[in-house]
Structure formats: structure tokens, C-alpha cells
């Protein structure tokens, strides 16, 4: 980066004779650095103008009921599926991941893999949907809504598990993991 344009060109030419692939990657990095813009001026993704809240309807079908949690890939809500008349969970992919060429395939792969797992300790995944909103769209999947308390909430309320209870929980977790693998 600190070299002159002429010295950079010579470096890339020399490198291309030794390792053409590495020379191409270096050229891509140099080009990306010189063409970068302020991310605040040009956001990564067009975010839909939609505030997630109870009562919001996604894809004319899923009425959001309450937030359940969130993680690295997005937020999870309890929702009512108006078409089937049942409550489900919906996992909404973060907008930046939907715009990322690697994020969306990971999300789709997660769905494909999860649909193959059938076990009483694994949440059933249903389908992928797209909700179009002004300024963009949201991708989300519907899945089985499992009422209950998370282990983290249980431990916060009750404290440490007894050995027998911990063994029971460990067996249930490993049973689900074994089915997934």
C-alpha cells in the first residue's frame, strides 16, 4: 500500500511469474483498498423499513406474537401462521447476512440440513419465505414453536442442576446432536 503505483505494478508482475494466483489475489486486495468508500455513506445492505413488533404480519401470513431470542444469524419470534391456523416460530435472517454472498447460502444450507433431522429434541424446520417491504426484503424461515423455558433461564431461576438432572439434560442434548450428525 505504501509503494508507488509503478512499484506496485512491478511487484505484481514479478509475483505473477512465481505464483499467478497469489498475484491476482494481491491485485484484488489493492484494488479493493483504493476503491473503498466510507461504509456510513454506502451501507452494506438496503434495510427494509419495517419495525418488528407484535402484530406485524410477514408475507401476508405470519403475525408476529412475541420475540423469543436472537443469535448470530438473526432474530426468532413466536408467530401465528394464518394459513394453517397454528403458532410457529420464525427466524428472520439479519439484513446484512441476506445481502452477503456467503450469508444467504449458509442460511439456506442450515434449512436444508435441519429439515433432514427428525428427533424429539430437535426443532422441526418448515420452509423459507421472503417478506417484501419498502426499501428491501426480509428472509425468514418458519419452524416448530416449542413452548417452554430455555436451559439458561431454568438455571438462572433454580441454580445448579443435581448430577442426575444434569445427566438427563446431557442425554437429551446428545440425543439431538446424534440425530443431527
JSON list of C-alpha atoms in Angstrom, two decimals:
[
{"chain": "A", "resi": 1, "resn": "UNK", "atom": "CA", "xyz": [0.00, 0.00, 0.00]},
{"chain": "A", "resi": 2, "resn": "UNK", "atom": "CA", "xyz": [2.86, 2.37, 0.71]},
{"chain": "A", "resi": 3, "resn": "UNK", "atom": "CA", "xyz": [4.57, 1.64, -2.63]},
{"chain": "A", "resi": 4, "resn": "UNK", "atom": "CA", "xyz": [4.12, 3.87, -5.67]},
{"chain": "A", "resi": 5, "resn": "UNK", "atom": "CA", "xyz": [1.78, 2.74, -8.45]},
{"chain": "A", "resi": 6, "resn": "UNK", "atom": "CA", "xyz": [4.82, 1.85, -10.59]},
{"chain": "A", "resi": 7, "resn": "UNK", "atom": "CA", "xyz": [6.44, -0.20, -7.81]},
{"chain": "A", "resi": 8, "resn": "UNK", "atom": "CA", "xyz": [3.13, -1.98, -7.13]},
{"chain": "A", "resi": 9, "resn": "UNK", "atom": "CA", "xyz": [2.78, -2.90, -10.81]},
{"chain": "A", "resi": 10, "resn": "UNK", "atom": "CA", "xyz": [6.34, -4.26, -10.84]},
{"chain": "A", "resi": 11, "resn": "UNK", "atom": "CA", "xyz": [5.74, -6.26, -7.67]},
{"chain": "A", "resi": 12, "resn": "UNK", "atom": "CA", "xyz": [2.61, -7.82, -9.13]},
{"chain": "A", "resi": 13, "resn": "UNK", "atom": "CA", "xyz": [4.39, -8.63, -12.41]},
{"chain": "A", "resi": 14, "resn": "UNK", "atom": "CA", "xyz": [7.28, -10.28, -10.51]},
{"chain": "A", "resi": 15, "resn": "UNK", "atom": "CA", "xyz": [4.86, -12.20, -8.31]},
{"chain": "A", "resi": 16, "resn": "UNK", "atom": "CA", "xyz": [2.82, -13.35, -11.32]},
{"chain": "A", "resi": 17, "resn": "UNK", "atom": "CA", "xyz": [5.87, -15.20, -12.68]},
{"chain": "A", "resi": 18, "resn": "UNK", "atom": "CA", "xyz": [6.21, -17.09, -9.39]},
{"chain": "A", "resi": 19, "resn": "UNK", "atom": "CA", "xyz": [2.57, -17.51, -8.27]},
{"chain": "A", "resi": 20, "resn": "UNK", "atom": "CA", "xyz": [-0.10, -16.19, -10.66]},
{"chain": "A", "resi": 21, "resn": "UNK", "atom": "CA", "xyz": [-2.96, -16.95, -8.24]},
{"chain": "A", "resi": 22, "resn": "UNK", "atom": "CA", "xyz": [-1.34, -15.01, -5.44]},
{"chain": "A", "resi": 23, "resn": "UNK", "atom": "CA", "xyz": [-0.65, -12.11, -7.82]},
{"chain": "A", "resi": 24, "resn": "UNK", "atom": "CA", "xyz": [-4.36, -11.99, -8.78]},
{"chain": "A", "resi": 25, "resn": "UNK", "atom": "CA", "xyz": [-5.41, -12.01, -5.12]},
{"chain": "A", "resi": 26, "resn": "UNK", "atom": "CA", "xyz": [-2.95, -9.24, -4.30]},
{"chain": "A", "resi": 27, "resn": "UNK", "atom": "CA", "xyz": [-4.28, -7.18, -7.20]},
{"chain": "A", "resi": 28, "resn": "UNK", "atom": "CA", "xyz": [-7.85, -7.68, -5.95]},
{"chain": "A", "resi": 29, "resn": "UNK", "atom": "CA", "xyz": [-6.86, -6.53, -2.45]},
{"chain": "A", "resi": 30, "resn": "UNK", "atom": "CA", "xyz": [-5.05, -3.46, -3.76]},
{"chain": "A", "resi": 31, "resn": "UNK", "atom": "CA", "xyz": [-7.99, -2.56, -5.99]},
{"chain": "A", "resi": 32, "resn": "UNK", "atom": "CA", "xyz": [-10.45, -3.02, -3.13]},
{"chain": "A", "resi": 33, "resn": "UNK", "atom": "CA", "xyz": [-8.36, -0.81, -0.86]},
{"chain": "A", "resi": 34, "resn": "UNK", "atom": "CA", "xyz": [-8.05, 2.03, -3.38]},
{"chain": "A", "resi": 35, "resn": "UNK", "atom": "CA", "xyz": [-11.74, 1.91, -4.28]},
{"chain": "A", "resi": 36, "resn": "UNK", "atom": "CA", "xyz": [-13.11, 1.67, -0.75]},
{"chain": "A", "resi": 37, "resn": "UNK", "atom": "CA", "xyz": [-15.68, 4.17, 0.44]},
{"chain": "A", "resi": 38, "resn": "UNK", "atom": "CA", "xyz": [-16.97, 5.13, 3.83]},
{"chain": "A", "resi": 39, "resn": "UNK", "atom": "CA", "xyz": [-19.41, 2.41, 4.92]},
{"chain": "A", "resi": 40, "resn": "UNK", "atom": "CA", "xyz": [-21.60, 5.05, 6.55]},
{"chain": "A", "resi": 41, "resn": "UNK", "atom": "CA", "xyz": [-22.08, 6.74, 3.19]},
{"chain": "A", "resi": 42, "resn": "UNK", "atom": "CA", "xyz": [-22.80, 3.46, 1.39]},
{"chain": "A", "resi": 43, "resn": "UNK", "atom": "CA", "xyz": [-24.37, 0.88, 3.71]},
{"chain": "A", "resi": 44, "resn": "UNK", "atom": "CA", "xyz": [-23.71, -2.81, 3.13]},
{"chain": "A", "resi": 45, "resn": "UNK", "atom": "CA", "xyz": [-27.39, -3.67, 2.63]},
{"chain": "A", "resi": 46, "resn": "UNK", "atom": "CA", "xyz": [-30.59, -1.83, 1.98]},
{"chain": "A", "resi": 47, "resn": "UNK", "atom": "CA", "xyz": [-32.52, -2.36, 5.15]},
{"chain": "A", "resi": 48, "resn": "UNK", "atom": "CA", "xyz": [-36.27, -2.71, 4.85]},
{"chain": "A", "resi": 49, "resn": "UNK", "atom": "CA", "xyz": [-38.28, -0.04, 6.59]},
{"chain": "A", "resi": 50, "resn": "UNK", "atom": "CA", "xyz": [-40.05, -2.48, 8.86]},
{"chain": "A", "resi": 51, "resn": "UNK", "atom": "CA", "xyz": [-40.01, -2.50, 12.62]},
{"chain": "A", "resi": 52, "resn": "UNK", "atom": "CA", "xyz": [-40.52, -5.96, 14.06]},
{"chain": "A", "resi": 53, "resn": "UNK", "atom": "CA", "xyz": [-43.18, -5.82, 16.75]},
{"chain": "A", "resi": 54, "resn": "UNK", "atom": "CA", "xyz": [-46.15, -7.88, 17.91]},
{"chain": "A", "resi": 55, "resn": "UNK", "atom": "CA", "xyz": [-48.92, -7.66, 15.34]},
{"chain": "A", "resi": 56, "resn": "UNK", "atom": "CA", "xyz": [-46.65, -7.16, 12.32]},
{"chain": "A", "resi": 57, "resn": "UNK", "atom": "CA", "xyz": [-47.59, -9.57, 9.52]},
{"chain": "A", "resi": 58, "resn": "UNK", "atom": "CA", "xyz": [-44.82, -11.15, 7.42]},
{"chain": "A", "resi": 59, "resn": "UNK", "atom": "CA", "xyz": [-45.53, -12.35, 3.90]},
{"chain": "A", "resi": 60, "resn": "UNK", "atom": "CA", "xyz": [-49.29, -11.80, 4.43]},
{"chain": "A", "resi": 61, "resn": "UNK", "atom": "CA", "xyz": [-49.29, -14.97, 6.51]},
{"chain": "A", "resi": 62, "resn": "UNK", "atom": "CA", "xyz": [-47.29, -14.83, 9.77]},
{"chain": "A", "resi": 63, "resn": "UNK", "atom": "CA", "xyz": [-48.48, -12.50, 12.53]},
{"chain": "A", "resi": 64, "resn": "UNK", "atom": "CA", "xyz": [-45.65, -11.82, 14.98]},
{"chain": "A", "resi": 65, "resn": "UNK", "atom": "CA", "xyz": [-46.64, -12.55, 18.59]},
{"chain": "A", "resi": 66, "resn": "UNK", "atom": "CA", "xyz": [-43.54, -12.05, 20.76]},
{"chain": "A", "resi": 67, "resn": "UNK", "atom": "CA", "xyz": [-39.75, -12.13, 20.45]},
{"chain": "A", "resi": 68, "resn": "UNK", "atom": "CA", "xyz": [-38.13, -15.37, 21.58]},
{"chain": "A", "resi": 69, "resn": "UNK", "atom": "CA", "xyz": [-34.47, -14.53, 21.19]},
{"chain": "A", "resi": 70, "resn": "UNK", "atom": "CA", "xyz": [-31.72, -13.91, 18.74]},
{"chain": "A", "resi": 71, "resn": "UNK", "atom": "CA", "xyz": [-28.36, -15.12, 17.63]},
{"chain": "A", "resi": 72, "resn": "UNK", "atom": "CA", "xyz": [-25.64, -14.69, 15.09]},
{"chain": "A", "resi": 73, "resn": "UNK", "atom": "CA", "xyz": [-27.90, -15.27, 12.11]},
{"chain": "A", "resi": 74, "resn": "UNK", "atom": "CA", "xyz": [-30.98, -13.32, 13.18]},
{"chain": "A", "resi": 75, "resn": "UNK", "atom": "CA", "xyz": [-33.96, -12.90, 15.46]},
{"chain": "A", "resi": 76, "resn": "UNK", "atom": "CA", "xyz": [-36.52, -15.54, 16.42]},
{"chain": "A", "resi": 77, "resn": "UNK", "atom": "CA", "xyz": [-40.18, -14.68, 17.03]},
{"chain": "A", "resi": 78, "resn": "UNK", "atom": "CA", "xyz": [-43.27, -16.61, 18.00]},
{"chain": "A", "resi": 79, "resn": "UNK", "atom": "CA", "xyz": [-45.82, -16.07, 15.24]},
{"chain": "A", "resi": 80, "resn": "UNK", "atom": "CA", "xyz": [-49.26, -17.24, 14.21]},
{"chain": "A", "resi": 81, "resn": "UNK", "atom": "CA", "xyz": [-49.45, -18.89, 10.79]},
{"chain": "A", "resi": 82, "resn": "UNK", "atom": "CA", "xyz": [-52.77, -17.52, 9.50]},
{"chain": "A", "resi": 83, "resn": "UNK", "atom": "CA", "xyz": [-52.90, -20.02, 6.63]},
{"chain": "A", "resi": 84, "resn": "UNK", "atom": "CA", "xyz": [-52.56, -23.12, 8.81]},
{"chain": "A", "resi": 85, "resn": "UNK", "atom": "CA", "xyz": [-54.07, -21.66, 11.98]},
{"chain": "A", "resi": 86, "resn": "UNK", "atom": "CA", "xyz": [-51.15, -22.70, 14.19]},
{"chain": "A", "resi": 87, "resn": "UNK", "atom": "CA", "xyz": [-48.46, -20.95, 16.16]},
{"chain": "A", "resi": 88, "resn": "UNK", "atom": "CA", "xyz": [-44.91, -21.32, 14.82]},
{"chain": "A", "resi": 89, "resn": "UNK", "atom": "CA", "xyz": [-41.52, -19.78, 15.33]},
{"chain": "A", "resi": 90, "resn": "UNK", "atom": "CA", "xyz": [-39.98, -17.62, 12.62]},
{"chain": "A", "resi": 91, "resn": "UNK", "atom": "CA", "xyz": [-36.25, -16.99, 12.34]},
{"chain": "A", "resi": 92, "resn": "UNK", "atom": "CA", "xyz": [-35.56, -13.74, 10.50]},
{"chain": "A", "resi": 93, "resn": "UNK", "atom": "CA", "xyz": [-32.19, -13.53, 8.77]},
{"chain": "A", "resi": 94, "resn": "UNK", "atom": "CA", "xyz": [-30.22, -10.37, 9.53]},
{"chain": "A", "resi": 95, "resn": "UNK", "atom": "CA", "xyz": [-30.35, -7.99, 6.54]},
{"chain": "A", "resi": 96, "resn": "UNK", "atom": "CA", "xyz": [-26.57, -7.76, 6.29]},
{"chain": "A", "resi": 97, "resn": "UNK", "atom": "CA", "xyz": [-26.33, -11.56, 6.03]},
{"chain": "A", "resi": 98, "resn": "UNK", "atom": "CA", "xyz": [-29.06, -11.68, 3.39]},
{"chain": "A", "resi": 99, "resn": "UNK", "atom": "CA", "xyz": [-27.00, -9.22, 1.31]},
{"chain": "A", "resi": 100, "resn": "UNK", "atom": "CA", "xyz": [-23.75, -11.12, 1.95]},
{"chain": "A", "resi": 101, "resn": "UNK", "atom": "CA", "xyz": [-22.97, -13.60, -0.85]},
{"chain": "A", "resi": 102, "resn": "UNK", "atom": "CA", "xyz": [-21.83, -16.07, 1.84]},
{"chain": "A", "resi": 103, "resn": "UNK", "atom": "CA", "xyz": [-24.57, -15.38, 4.42]},
{"chain": "A", "resi": 104, "resn": "UNK", "atom": "CA", "xyz": [-27.58, -16.41, 2.38]},
{"chain": "A", "resi": 105, "resn": "UNK", "atom": "CA", "xyz": [-26.11, -19.73, 1.21]},
{"chain": "A", "resi": 106, "resn": "UNK", "atom": "CA", "xyz": [-25.23, -20.54, 4.85]},
{"chain": "A", "resi": 107, "resn": "UNK", "atom": "CA", "xyz": [-28.81, -19.79, 5.90]},
{"chain": "A", "resi": 108, "resn": "UNK", "atom": "CA", "xyz": [-30.25, -21.94, 3.08]},
{"chain": "A", "resi": 109, "resn": "UNK", "atom": "CA", "xyz": [-27.80, -24.74, 3.95]},
{"chain": "A", "resi": 110, "resn": "UNK", "atom": "CA", "xyz": [-28.91, -24.52, 7.60]},
{"chain": "A", "resi": 111, "resn": "UNK", "atom": "CA", "xyz": [-32.51, -25.03, 6.44]},
{"chain": "A", "resi": 112, "resn": "UNK", "atom": "CA", "xyz": [-31.62, -27.94, 4.15]},
{"chain": "A", "resi": 113, "resn": "UNK", "atom": "CA", "xyz": [-29.70, -29.73, 6.89]},
{"chain": "A", "resi": 114, "resn": "UNK", "atom": "CA", "xyz": [-32.24, -29.02, 9.63]},
{"chain": "A", "resi": 115, "resn": "UNK", "atom": "CA", "xyz": [-35.12, -30.37, 7.51]},
{"chain": "A", "resi": 116, "resn": "UNK", "atom": "CA", "xyz": [-33.39, -33.77, 7.41]},
{"chain": "A", "resi": 117, "resn": "UNK", "atom": "CA", "xyz": [-33.34, -34.16, 11.19]},
{"chain": "A", "resi": 118, "resn": "UNK", "atom": "CA", "xyz": [-36.28, -35.85, 12.87]},
{"chain": "A", "resi": 119, "resn": "UNK", "atom": "CA", "xyz": [-35.84, -36.20, 16.62]},
{"chain": "A", "resi": 120, "resn": "UNK", "atom": "CA", "xyz": [-37.94, -35.24, 19.62]},
{"chain": "A", "resi": 121, "resn": "UNK", "atom": "CA", "xyz": [-35.13, -32.99, 20.91]},
{"chain": "A", "resi": 122, "resn": "UNK", "atom": "CA", "xyz": [-34.63, -31.10, 17.64]},
{"chain": "A", "resi": 123, "resn": "UNK", "atom": "CA", "xyz": [-36.88, -28.31, 16.42]},
{"chain": "A", "resi": 124, "resn": "UNK", "atom": "CA", "xyz": [-38.60, -29.10, 13.07]},
{"chain": "A", "resi": 125, "resn": "UNK", "atom": "CA", "xyz": [-37.86, -26.60, 10.30]},
{"chain": "A", "resi": 126, "resn": "UNK", "atom": "CA", "xyz": [-40.63, -25.93, 7.80]},
{"chain": "A", "resi": 127, "resn": "UNK", "atom": "CA", "xyz": [-39.92, -23.50, 4.96]},
{"chain": "A", "resi": 128, "resn": "UNK", "atom": "CA", "xyz": [-38.05, -20.40, 3.75]},
{"chain": "A", "resi": 129, "resn": "UNK", "atom": "CA", "xyz": [-40.04, -17.23, 2.98]},
{"chain": "A", "resi": 130, "resn": "UNK", "atom": "CA", "xyz": [-39.37, -13.72, 1.75]},
{"chain": "A", "resi": 131, "resn": "UNK", "atom": "CA", "xyz": [-41.24, -10.69, 3.05]},
{"chain": "A", "resi": 132, "resn": "UNK", "atom": "CA", "xyz": [-41.02, -7.69, 0.74]},
{"chain": "A", "resi": 133, "resn": "UNK", "atom": "CA", "xyz": [-41.07, -4.33, 2.48]},
{"chain": "A", "resi": 134, "resn": "UNK", "atom": "CA", "xyz": [-40.41, -0.76, 1.33]},
{"chain": "A", "resi": 135, "resn": "UNK", "atom": "CA", "xyz": [-36.68, -0.43, 0.79]},
{"chain": "A", "resi": 136, "resn": "UNK", "atom": "CA", "xyz": [-35.83, -4.13, 0.82]},
{"chain": "A", "resi": 137, "resn": "UNK", "atom": "CA", "xyz": [-36.95, -7.56, 1.90]},
{"chain": "A", "resi": 138, "resn": "UNK", "atom": "CA", "xyz": [-36.60, -9.92, 4.84]},
{"chain": "A", "resi": 139, "resn": "UNK", "atom": "CA", "xyz": [-35.79, -13.60, 4.54]},
{"chain": "A", "resi": 140, "resn": "UNK", "atom": "CA", "xyz": [-37.11, -15.87, 7.24]},
{"chain": "A", "resi": 141, "resn": "UNK", "atom": "CA", "xyz": [-37.86, -19.48, 7.93]},
{"chain": "A", "resi": 142, "resn": "UNK", "atom": "CA", "xyz": [-40.78, -20.98, 9.74]},
{"chain": "A", "resi": 143, "resn": "UNK", "atom": "CA", "xyz": [-40.25, -23.74, 12.24]},
{"chain": "A", "resi": 144, "resn": "UNK", "atom": "CA", "xyz": [-41.87, -25.61, 15.06]},
{"chain": "A", "resi": 145, "resn": "UNK", "atom": "CA", "xyz": [-42.67, -23.45, 18.06]},
{"chain": "A", "resi": 146, "resn": "UNK", "atom": "CA", "xyz": [-41.60, -25.23, 21.22]},
{"chain": "A", "resi": 147, "resn": "UNK", "atom": "CA", "xyz": [-43.16, -23.74, 24.29]},
{"chain": "A", "resi": 148, "resn": "UNK", "atom": "CA", "xyz": [-41.05, -23.92, 27.36]},
{"chain": "A", "resi": 149, "resn": "UNK", "atom": "CA", "xyz": [-38.12, -22.44, 29.11]},
{"chain": "A", "resi": 150, "resn": "UNK", "atom": "CA", "xyz": [-34.53, -22.36, 27.93]},
{"chain": "A", "resi": 151, "resn": "UNK", "atom": "CA", "xyz": [-31.95, -24.18, 30.00]},
{"chain": "A", "resi": 152, "resn": "UNK", "atom": "CA", "xyz": [-30.25, -20.83, 30.67]},
{"chain": "A", "resi": 153, "resn": "UNK", "atom": "CA", "xyz": [-33.46, -19.38, 32.16]},
{"chain": "A", "resi": 154, "resn": "UNK", "atom": "CA", "xyz": [-34.05, -22.53, 34.19]},
{"chain": "A", "resi": 155, "resn": "UNK", "atom": "CA", "xyz": [-30.51, -22.40, 35.62]},
{"chain": "A", "resi": 156, "resn": "UNK", "atom": "CA", "xyz": [-30.85, -18.68, 36.41]},
{"chain": "A", "resi": 157, "resn": "UNK", "atom": "CA", "xyz": [-34.06, -19.41, 38.33]},
{"chain": "A", "resi": 158, "resn": "UNK", "atom": "CA", "xyz": [-33.18, -22.72, 40.00]},
{"chain": "A", "resi": 159, "resn": "UNK", "atom": "CA", "xyz": [-29.41, -22.68, 40.23]},
{"chain": "A", "resi": 160, "resn": "UNK", "atom": "CA", "xyz": [-27.12, -25.65, 39.69]},
{"chain": "A", "resi": 161, "resn": "UNK", "atom": "CA", "xyz": [-28.60, -28.93, 38.48]},
{"chain": "A", "resi": 162, "resn": "UNK", "atom": "CA", "xyz": [-28.21, -32.07, 40.53]},
{"chain": "A", "resi": 163, "resn": "UNK", "atom": "CA", "xyz": [-25.99, -34.73, 38.99]},
{"chain": "A", "resi": 164, "resn": "UNK", "atom": "CA", "xyz": [-28.98, -36.85, 37.94]},
{"chain": "A", "resi": 165, "resn": "UNK", "atom": "CA", "xyz": [-30.77, -33.87, 36.37]},
{"chain": "A", "resi": 166, "resn": "UNK", "atom": "CA", "xyz": [-27.58, -32.78, 34.59]},
{"chain": "A", "resi": 167, "resn": "UNK", "atom": "CA", "xyz": [-27.14, -36.32, 33.25]},
{"chain": "A", "resi": 168, "resn": "UNK", "atom": "CA", "xyz": [-30.73, -36.34, 31.96]},
{"chain": "A", "resi": 169, "resn": "UNK", "atom": "CA", "xyz": [-30.22, -32.99, 30.20]},
{"chain": "A", "resi": 170, "resn": "UNK", "atom": "CA", "xyz": [-26.89, -34.15, 28.75]},
{"chain": "A", "resi": 171, "resn": "UNK", "atom": "CA", "xyz": [-28.53, -37.31, 27.38]},
{"chain": "A", "resi": 172, "resn": "UNK", "atom": "CA", "xyz": [-31.30, -35.29, 25.74]},
{"chain": "A", "resi": 173, "resn": "UNK", "atom": "CA", "xyz": [-28.84, -32.85, 24.20]},
{"chain": "A", "resi": 174, "resn": "UNK", "atom": "CA", "xyz": [-26.55, -35.58, 22.89]},
{"chain": "A", "resi": 175, "resn": "UNK", "atom": "CA", "xyz": [-29.56, -37.47, 21.52]},
{"chain": "A", "resi": 176, "resn": "UNK", "atom": "CA", "xyz": [-30.49, -34.42, 19.43]},
{"chain": "A", "resi": 177, "resn": "UNK", "atom": "CA", "xyz": [-26.87, -33.91, 18.35]},
{"chain": "A", "resi": 178, "resn": "UNK", "atom": "CA", "xyz": [-26.54, -37.55, 17.37]},
{"chain": "A", "resi": 179, "resn": "UNK", "atom": "CA", "xyz": [-29.66, -37.26, 15.20]},
{"chain": "A", "resi": 180, "resn": "UNK", "atom": "CA", "xyz": [-28.26, -34.13, 13.57]},
{"chain": "A", "resi": 181, "resn": "UNK", "atom": "CA", "xyz": [-24.93, -35.78, 12.82]}
]
